[in-house]
PDB file of C-alpha atoms in Angstrom:
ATOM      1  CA  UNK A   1       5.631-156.588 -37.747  1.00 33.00           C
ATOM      2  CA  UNK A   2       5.432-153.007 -37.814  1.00 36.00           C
ATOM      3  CA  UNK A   3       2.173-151.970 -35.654  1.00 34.00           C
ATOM      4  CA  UNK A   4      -0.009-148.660 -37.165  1.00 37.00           C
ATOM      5  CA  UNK A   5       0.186-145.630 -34.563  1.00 39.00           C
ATOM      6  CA  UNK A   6      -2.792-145.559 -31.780  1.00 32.00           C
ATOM      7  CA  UNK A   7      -3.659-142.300 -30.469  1.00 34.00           C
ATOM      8  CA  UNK A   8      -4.480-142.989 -27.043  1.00 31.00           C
ATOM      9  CA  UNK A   9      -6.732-139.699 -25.233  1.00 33.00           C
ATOM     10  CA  UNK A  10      -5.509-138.558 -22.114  1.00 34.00           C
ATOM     11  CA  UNK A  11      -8.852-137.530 -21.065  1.00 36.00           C
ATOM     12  CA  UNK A  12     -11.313-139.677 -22.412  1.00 41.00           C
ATOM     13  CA  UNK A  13     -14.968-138.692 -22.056  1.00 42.00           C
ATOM     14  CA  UNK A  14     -15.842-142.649 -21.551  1.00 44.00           C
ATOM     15  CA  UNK A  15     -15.990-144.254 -17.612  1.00 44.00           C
ATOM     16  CA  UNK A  16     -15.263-147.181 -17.173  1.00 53.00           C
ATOM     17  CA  UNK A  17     -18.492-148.239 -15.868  1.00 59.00           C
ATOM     18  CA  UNK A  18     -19.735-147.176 -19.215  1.00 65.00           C
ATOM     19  CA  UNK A  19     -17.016-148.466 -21.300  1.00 68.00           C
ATOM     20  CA  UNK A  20     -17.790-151.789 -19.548  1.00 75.00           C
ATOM     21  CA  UNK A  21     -20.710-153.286 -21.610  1.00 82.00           C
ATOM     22  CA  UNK A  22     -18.682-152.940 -24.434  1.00 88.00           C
ATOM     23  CA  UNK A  23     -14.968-154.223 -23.556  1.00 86.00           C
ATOM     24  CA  UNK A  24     -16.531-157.084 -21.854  1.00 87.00           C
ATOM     25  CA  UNK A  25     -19.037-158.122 -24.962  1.00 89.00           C
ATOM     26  CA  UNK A  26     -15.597-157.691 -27.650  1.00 93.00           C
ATOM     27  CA  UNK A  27     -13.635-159.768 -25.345  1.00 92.00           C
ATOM     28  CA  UNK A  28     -15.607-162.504 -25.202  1.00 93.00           C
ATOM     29  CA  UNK A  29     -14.935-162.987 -28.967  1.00 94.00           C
ATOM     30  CA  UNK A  30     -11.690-161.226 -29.539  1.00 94.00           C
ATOM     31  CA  UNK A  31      -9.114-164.065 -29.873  1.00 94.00           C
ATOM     32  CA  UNK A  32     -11.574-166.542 -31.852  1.00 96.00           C
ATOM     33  CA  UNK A  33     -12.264-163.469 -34.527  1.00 96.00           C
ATOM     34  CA  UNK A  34      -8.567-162.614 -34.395  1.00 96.00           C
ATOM     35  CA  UNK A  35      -7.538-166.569 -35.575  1.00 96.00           C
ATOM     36  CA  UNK A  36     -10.374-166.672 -37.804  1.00 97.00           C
ATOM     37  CA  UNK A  37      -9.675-163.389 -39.240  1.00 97.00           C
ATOM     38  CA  UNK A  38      -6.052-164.878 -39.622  1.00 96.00           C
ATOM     39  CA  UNK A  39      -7.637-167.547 -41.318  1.00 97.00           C
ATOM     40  CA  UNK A  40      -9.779-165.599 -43.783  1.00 97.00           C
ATOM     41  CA  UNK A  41      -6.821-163.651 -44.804  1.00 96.00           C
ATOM     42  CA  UNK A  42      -4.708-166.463 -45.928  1.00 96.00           C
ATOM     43  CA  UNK A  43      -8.137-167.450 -47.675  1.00 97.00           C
ATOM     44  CA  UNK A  44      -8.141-164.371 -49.911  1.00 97.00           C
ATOM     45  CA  UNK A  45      -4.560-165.057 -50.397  1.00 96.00           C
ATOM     46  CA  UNK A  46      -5.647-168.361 -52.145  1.00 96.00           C
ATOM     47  CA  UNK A  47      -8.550-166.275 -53.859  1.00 97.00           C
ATOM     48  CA  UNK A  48      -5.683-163.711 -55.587  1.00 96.00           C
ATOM     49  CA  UNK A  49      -4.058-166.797 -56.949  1.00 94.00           C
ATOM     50  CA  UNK A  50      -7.385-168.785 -58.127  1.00 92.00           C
ATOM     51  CA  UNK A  51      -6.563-171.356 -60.748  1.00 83.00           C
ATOM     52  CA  UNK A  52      -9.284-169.912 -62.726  1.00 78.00           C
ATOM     53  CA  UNK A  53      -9.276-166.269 -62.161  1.00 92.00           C
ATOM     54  CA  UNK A  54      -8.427-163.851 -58.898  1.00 97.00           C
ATOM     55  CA  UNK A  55     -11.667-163.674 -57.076  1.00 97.00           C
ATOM     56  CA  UNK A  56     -11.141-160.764 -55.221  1.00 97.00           C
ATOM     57  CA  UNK A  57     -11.118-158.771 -59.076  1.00 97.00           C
ATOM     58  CA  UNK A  58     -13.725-160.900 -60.310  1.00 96.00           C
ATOM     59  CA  UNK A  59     -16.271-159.723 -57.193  1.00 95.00           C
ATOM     60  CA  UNK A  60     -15.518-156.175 -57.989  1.00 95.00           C
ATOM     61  CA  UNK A  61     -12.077-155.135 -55.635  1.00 97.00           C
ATOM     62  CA  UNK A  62      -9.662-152.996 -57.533  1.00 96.00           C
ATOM     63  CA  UNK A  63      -6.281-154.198 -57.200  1.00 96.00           C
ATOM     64  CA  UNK A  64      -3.285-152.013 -57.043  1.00 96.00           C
ATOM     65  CA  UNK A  65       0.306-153.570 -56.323  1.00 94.00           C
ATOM     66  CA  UNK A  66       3.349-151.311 -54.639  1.00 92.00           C
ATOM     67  CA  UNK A  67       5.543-149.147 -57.057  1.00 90.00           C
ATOM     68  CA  UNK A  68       8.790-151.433 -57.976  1.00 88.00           C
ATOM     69  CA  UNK A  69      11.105-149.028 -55.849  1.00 86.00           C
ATOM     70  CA  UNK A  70       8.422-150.002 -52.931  1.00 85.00           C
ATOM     71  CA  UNK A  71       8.014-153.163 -51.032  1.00 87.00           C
ATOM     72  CA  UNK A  72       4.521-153.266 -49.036  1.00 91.00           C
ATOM     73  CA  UNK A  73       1.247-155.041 -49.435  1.00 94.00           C
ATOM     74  CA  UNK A  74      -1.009-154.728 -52.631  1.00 95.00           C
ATOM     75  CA  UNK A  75      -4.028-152.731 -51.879  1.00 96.00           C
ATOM     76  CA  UNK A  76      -7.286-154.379 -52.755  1.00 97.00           C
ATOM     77  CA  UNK A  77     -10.077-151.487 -52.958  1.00 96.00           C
ATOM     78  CA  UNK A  78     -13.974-151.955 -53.473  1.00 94.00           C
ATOM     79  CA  UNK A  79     -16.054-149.059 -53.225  1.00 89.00           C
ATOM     80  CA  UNK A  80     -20.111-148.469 -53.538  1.00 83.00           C
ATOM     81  CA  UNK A  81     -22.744-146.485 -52.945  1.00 82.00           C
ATOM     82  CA  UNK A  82     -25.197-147.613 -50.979  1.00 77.00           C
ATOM     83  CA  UNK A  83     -28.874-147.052 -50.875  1.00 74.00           C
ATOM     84  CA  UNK A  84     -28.819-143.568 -49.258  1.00 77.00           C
ATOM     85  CA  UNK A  85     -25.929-142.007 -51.426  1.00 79.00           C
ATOM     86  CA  UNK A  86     -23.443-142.709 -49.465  1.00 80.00           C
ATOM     87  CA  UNK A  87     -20.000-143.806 -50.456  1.00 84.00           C
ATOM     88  CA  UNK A  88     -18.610-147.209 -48.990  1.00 86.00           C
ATOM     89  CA  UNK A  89     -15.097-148.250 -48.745  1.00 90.00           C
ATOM     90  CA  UNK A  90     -13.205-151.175 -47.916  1.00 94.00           C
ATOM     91  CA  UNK A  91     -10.086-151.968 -48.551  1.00 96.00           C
ATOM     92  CA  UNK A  92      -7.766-155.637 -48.034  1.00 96.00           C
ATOM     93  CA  UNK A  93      -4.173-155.819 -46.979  1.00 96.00           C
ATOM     94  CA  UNK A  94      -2.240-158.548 -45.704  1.00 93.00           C
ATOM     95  CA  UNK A  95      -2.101-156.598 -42.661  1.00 94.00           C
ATOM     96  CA  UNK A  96      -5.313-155.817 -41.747  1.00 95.00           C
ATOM     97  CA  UNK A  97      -8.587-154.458 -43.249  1.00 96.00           C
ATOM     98  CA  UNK A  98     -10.157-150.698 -43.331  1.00 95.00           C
ATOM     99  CA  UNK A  99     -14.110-150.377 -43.443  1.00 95.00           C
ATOM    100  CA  UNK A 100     -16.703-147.555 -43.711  1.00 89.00           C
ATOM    101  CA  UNK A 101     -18.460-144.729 -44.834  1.00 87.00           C
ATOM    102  CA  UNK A 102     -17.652-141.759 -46.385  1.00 76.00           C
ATOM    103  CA  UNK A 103     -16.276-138.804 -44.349  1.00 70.00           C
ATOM    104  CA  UNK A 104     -17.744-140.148 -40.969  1.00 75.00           C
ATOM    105  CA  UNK A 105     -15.345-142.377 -38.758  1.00 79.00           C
ATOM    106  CA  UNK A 106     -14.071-145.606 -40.079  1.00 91.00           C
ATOM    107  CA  UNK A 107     -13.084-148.797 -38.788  1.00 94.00           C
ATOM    108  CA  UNK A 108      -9.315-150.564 -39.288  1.00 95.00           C
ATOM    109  CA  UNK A 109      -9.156-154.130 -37.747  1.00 96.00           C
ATOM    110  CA  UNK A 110      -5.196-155.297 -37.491  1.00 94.00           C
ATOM    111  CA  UNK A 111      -4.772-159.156 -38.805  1.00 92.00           C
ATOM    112  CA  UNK A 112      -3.788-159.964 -35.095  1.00 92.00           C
ATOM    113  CA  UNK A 113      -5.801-157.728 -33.370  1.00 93.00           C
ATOM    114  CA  UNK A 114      -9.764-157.287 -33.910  1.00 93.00           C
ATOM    115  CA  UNK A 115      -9.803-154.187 -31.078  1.00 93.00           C
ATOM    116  CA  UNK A 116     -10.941-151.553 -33.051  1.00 94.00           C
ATOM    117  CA  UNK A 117      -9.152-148.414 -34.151  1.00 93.00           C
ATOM    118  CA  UNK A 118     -11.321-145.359 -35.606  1.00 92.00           C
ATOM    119  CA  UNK A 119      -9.997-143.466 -38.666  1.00 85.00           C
ATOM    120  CA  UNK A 120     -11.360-139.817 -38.940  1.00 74.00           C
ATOM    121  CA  UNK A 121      -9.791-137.116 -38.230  1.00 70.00           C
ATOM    122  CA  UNK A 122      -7.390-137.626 -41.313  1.00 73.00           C
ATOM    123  CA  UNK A 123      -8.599-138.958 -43.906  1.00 72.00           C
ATOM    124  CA  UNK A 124      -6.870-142.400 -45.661  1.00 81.00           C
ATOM    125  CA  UNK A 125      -4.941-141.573 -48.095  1.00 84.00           C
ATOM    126  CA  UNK A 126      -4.695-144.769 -50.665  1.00 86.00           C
ATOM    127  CA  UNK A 127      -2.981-146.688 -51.953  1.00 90.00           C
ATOM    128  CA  UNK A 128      -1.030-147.176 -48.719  1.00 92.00           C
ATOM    129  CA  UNK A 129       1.802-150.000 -48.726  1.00 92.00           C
ATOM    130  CA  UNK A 130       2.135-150.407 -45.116  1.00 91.00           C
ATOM    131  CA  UNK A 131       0.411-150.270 -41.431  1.00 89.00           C
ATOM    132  CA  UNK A 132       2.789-147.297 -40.849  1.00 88.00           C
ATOM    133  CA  UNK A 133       1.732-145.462 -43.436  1.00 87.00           C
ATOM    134  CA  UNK A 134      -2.158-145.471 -42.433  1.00 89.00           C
ATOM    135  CA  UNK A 135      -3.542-142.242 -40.419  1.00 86.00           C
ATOM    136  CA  UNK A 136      -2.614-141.949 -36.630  1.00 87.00           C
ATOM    137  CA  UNK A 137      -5.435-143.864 -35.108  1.00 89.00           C
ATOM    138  CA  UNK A 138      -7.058-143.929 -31.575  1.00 88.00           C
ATOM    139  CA  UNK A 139      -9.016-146.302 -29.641  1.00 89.00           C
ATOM    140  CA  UNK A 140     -13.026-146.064 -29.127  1.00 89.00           C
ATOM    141  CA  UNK A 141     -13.782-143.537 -26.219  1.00 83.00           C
ATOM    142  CA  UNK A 142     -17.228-142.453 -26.327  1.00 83.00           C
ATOM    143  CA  UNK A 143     -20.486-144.566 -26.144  1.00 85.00           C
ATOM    144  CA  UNK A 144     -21.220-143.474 -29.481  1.00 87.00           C
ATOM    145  CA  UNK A 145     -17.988-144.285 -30.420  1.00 89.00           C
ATOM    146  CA  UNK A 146     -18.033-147.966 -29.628  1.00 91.00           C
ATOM    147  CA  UNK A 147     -21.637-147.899 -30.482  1.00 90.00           C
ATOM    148  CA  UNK A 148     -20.399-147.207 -34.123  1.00 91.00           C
ATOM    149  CA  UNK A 149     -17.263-149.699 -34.261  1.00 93.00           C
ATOM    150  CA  UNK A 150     -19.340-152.487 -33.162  1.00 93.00           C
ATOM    151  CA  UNK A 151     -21.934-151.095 -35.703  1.00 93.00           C
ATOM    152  CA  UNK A 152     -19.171-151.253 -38.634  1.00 95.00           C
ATOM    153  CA  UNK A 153     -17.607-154.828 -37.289  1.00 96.00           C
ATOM    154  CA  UNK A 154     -20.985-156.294 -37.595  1.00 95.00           C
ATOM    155  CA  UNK A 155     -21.271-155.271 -41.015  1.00 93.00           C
ATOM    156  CA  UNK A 156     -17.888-156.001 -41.850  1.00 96.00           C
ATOM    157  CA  UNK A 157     -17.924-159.589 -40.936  1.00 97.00           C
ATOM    158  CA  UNK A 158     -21.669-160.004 -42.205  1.00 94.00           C
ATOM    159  CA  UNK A 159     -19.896-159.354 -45.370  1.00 94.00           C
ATOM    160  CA  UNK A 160     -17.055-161.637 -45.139  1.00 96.00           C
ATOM    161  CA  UNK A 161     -19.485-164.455 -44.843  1.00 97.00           C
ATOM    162  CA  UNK A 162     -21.570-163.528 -47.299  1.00 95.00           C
ATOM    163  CA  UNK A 163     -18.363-163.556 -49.514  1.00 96.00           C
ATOM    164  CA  UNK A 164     -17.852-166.645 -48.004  1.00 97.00           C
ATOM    165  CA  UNK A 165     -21.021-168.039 -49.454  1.00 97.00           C
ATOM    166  CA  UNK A 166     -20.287-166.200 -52.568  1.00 96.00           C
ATOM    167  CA  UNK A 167     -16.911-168.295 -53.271  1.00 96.00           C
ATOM    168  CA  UNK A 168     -18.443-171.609 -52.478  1.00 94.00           C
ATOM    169  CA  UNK A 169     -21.235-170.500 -55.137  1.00 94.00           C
ATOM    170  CA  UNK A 170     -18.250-169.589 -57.908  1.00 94.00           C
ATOM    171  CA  UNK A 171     -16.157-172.190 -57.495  1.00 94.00           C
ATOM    172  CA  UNK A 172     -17.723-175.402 -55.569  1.00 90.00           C
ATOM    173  CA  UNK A 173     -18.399-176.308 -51.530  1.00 87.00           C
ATOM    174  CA  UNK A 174     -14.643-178.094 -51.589  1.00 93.00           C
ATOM    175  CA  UNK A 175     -12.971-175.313 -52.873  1.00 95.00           C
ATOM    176  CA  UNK A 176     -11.929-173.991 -49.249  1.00 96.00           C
ATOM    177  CA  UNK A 177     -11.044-177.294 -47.856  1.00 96.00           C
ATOM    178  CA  UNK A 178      -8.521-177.116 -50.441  1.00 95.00           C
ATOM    179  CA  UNK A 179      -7.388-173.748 -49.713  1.00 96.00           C
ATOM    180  CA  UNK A 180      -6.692-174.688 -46.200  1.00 96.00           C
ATOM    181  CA  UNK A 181      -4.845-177.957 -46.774  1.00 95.00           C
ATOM    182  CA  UNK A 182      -1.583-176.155 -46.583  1.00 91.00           C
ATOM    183  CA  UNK A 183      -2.824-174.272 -43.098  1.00 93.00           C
ATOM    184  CA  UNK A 184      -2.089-176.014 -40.099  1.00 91.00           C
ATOM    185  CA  UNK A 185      -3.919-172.968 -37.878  1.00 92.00           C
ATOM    186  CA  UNK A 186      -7.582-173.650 -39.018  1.00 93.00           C
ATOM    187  CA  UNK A 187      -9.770-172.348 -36.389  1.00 95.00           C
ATOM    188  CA  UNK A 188     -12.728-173.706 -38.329  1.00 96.00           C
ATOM    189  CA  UNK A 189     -12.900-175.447 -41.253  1.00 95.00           C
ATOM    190  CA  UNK A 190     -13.637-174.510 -44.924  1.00 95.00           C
ATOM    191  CA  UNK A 191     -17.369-175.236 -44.815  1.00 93.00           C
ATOM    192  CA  UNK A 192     -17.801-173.543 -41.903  1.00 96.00           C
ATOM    193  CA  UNK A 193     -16.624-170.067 -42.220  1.00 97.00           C
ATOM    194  CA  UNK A 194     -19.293-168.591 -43.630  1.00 97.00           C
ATOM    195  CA  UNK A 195     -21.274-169.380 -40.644  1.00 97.00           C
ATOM    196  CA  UNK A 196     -18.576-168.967 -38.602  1.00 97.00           C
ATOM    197  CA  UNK A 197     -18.433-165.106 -39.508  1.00 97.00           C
ATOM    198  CA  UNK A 198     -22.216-164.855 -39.287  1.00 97.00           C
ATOM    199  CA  UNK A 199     -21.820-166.095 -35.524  1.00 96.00           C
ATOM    200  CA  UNK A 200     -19.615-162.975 -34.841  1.00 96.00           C
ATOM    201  CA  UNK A 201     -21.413-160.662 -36.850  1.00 96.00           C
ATOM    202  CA  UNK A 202     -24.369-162.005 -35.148  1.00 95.00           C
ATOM    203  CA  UNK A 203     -22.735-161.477 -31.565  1.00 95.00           C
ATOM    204  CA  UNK A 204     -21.694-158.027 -32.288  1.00 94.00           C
ATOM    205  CA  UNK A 205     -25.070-156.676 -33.355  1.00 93.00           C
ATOM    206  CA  UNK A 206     -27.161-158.381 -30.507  1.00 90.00           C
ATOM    207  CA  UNK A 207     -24.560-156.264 -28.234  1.00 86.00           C
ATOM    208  CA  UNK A 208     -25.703-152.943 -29.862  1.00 83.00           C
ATOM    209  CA  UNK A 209     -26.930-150.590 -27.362  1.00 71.00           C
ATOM    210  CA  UNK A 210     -29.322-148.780 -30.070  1.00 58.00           C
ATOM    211  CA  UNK A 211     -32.020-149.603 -31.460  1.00 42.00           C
ATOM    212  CA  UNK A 212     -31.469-148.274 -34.677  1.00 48.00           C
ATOM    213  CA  UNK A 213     -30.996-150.750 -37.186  1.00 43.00           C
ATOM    214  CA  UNK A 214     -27.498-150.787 -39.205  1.00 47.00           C
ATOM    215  CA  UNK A 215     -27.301-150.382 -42.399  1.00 50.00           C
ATOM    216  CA  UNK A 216     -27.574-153.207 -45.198  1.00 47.00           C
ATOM    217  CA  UNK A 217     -23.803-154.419 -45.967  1.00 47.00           C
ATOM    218  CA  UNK A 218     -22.722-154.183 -49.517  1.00 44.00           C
ATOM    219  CA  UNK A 219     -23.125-157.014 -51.212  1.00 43.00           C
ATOM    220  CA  UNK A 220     -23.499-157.346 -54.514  1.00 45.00           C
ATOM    221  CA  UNK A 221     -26.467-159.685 -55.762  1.00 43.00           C
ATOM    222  CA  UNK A 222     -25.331-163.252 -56.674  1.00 39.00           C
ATOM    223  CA  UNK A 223     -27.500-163.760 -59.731  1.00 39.00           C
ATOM    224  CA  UNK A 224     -25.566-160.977 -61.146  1.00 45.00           C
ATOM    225  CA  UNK A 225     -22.157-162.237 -60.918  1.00 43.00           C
ATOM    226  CA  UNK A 226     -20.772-164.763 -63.462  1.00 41.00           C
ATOM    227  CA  UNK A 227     -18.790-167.783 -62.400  1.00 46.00           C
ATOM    228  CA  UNK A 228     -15.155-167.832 -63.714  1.00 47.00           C
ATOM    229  CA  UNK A 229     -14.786-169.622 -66.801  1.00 46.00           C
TER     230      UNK A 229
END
């Protein structure tokens, strides 16, 4: 698998006695939210091909396959604005997933690799087909720079359970088993994802340094969405 480029600083302003809280808190999750992020991913693989309808276009994601002369991954794309003006993005590969807001840093989180890589300097430039054709990355360095990421992965994952809970209310609490019956990797099972992401979410944002409080994911309200018919 093709990695995405990491820009590494030669001089980062982080120590590592400061850098410390921070590695040590995301490796005490890492390689459970790396299989369960494995997991989810073959789970919105089963969503795209929904006997009833593709969930990921029925919850709002835009969906926008390679050209024919192209092979890559189709780009799912959902985008917001949330309650201070702001634009949100996020968009689903097979390869990974990209997450933030507007023209400040954003988050990409590899399907095998939850270590987060920041996204600013150039902007993403969408649809893109393949992890080599996403912006040159780097690594957190500052303390406000990790304070962000694990901002942004807490809201991330809050949102993937609340999905979570979302597809279970659409379609019916077996639904997932079912998805999974073919995957012989589950880290958790069906039922429990949703709670499972809320865990990590929950992990992340009890690590946060601040004390200001993140801001509310985007989630759309489920008494406004319409099971599939």
């Amino acid at each position: 698998m093709i990695r995405p480029k990491i820009k590494i600083l030669k001089e980062p302003t982080l120590l590592p006695s400061e850098a410390s809280h921070y590695l040590e808190t995301l490796m005490k999750v890492k390689r459970f939210a790396e299989f369960l992020l494995h997991q989810q991913l073959w789970c919105f693989g089963k969503d795209i091909n929904s006997p009833n309808s593709n969930l990921l276009v029925k919850y709002g994601f835009k969906k926008v396959r390679p050209p024919e002369d192209k092979s890559g991954s189709t780009n799912y794309i959902f985008r917001t604005i949330d309650k201070v003006g702001d634009e949100v993005s996020m968009v689903l590969w097979g390869f990974g997933i990209y997450y933030g807001y507007g023209n400040n840093k954003c988050i990409y989180i590899g399907r095998y690799d939850v270590y987060p890589k920041l996204i600013h300097d150039e902007p993403l430039s969408l649809p893109a087909w393949a992890p080599s054709k996403l912006p040159e990355m780097k690594t957190p360095q500052s303390s406000e720079e990790w304070e962000y990421s694990f901002m942004l992965m807490s809201e991330l994952f809050e949102w993937i359970a609340r999905y979570e809970k979302w597809t279970n209310w659409v379609m019916d609490s077996s639904y997932r088993e079912v998805c999974l019956k073919e995957w012989d990797q589950s880290i958790v099972s069906g039922n429990e994802m949703a709670w499972a992401w809320n865990k990590v979410a929950n992990f992340f944002r009890k690590h946060l340094v601040c004390t200001e409080v993140p801001r509310k994911n985007i989630i759309p309200d489920l008494e406004k969405l319409r099971k599939p018919d």
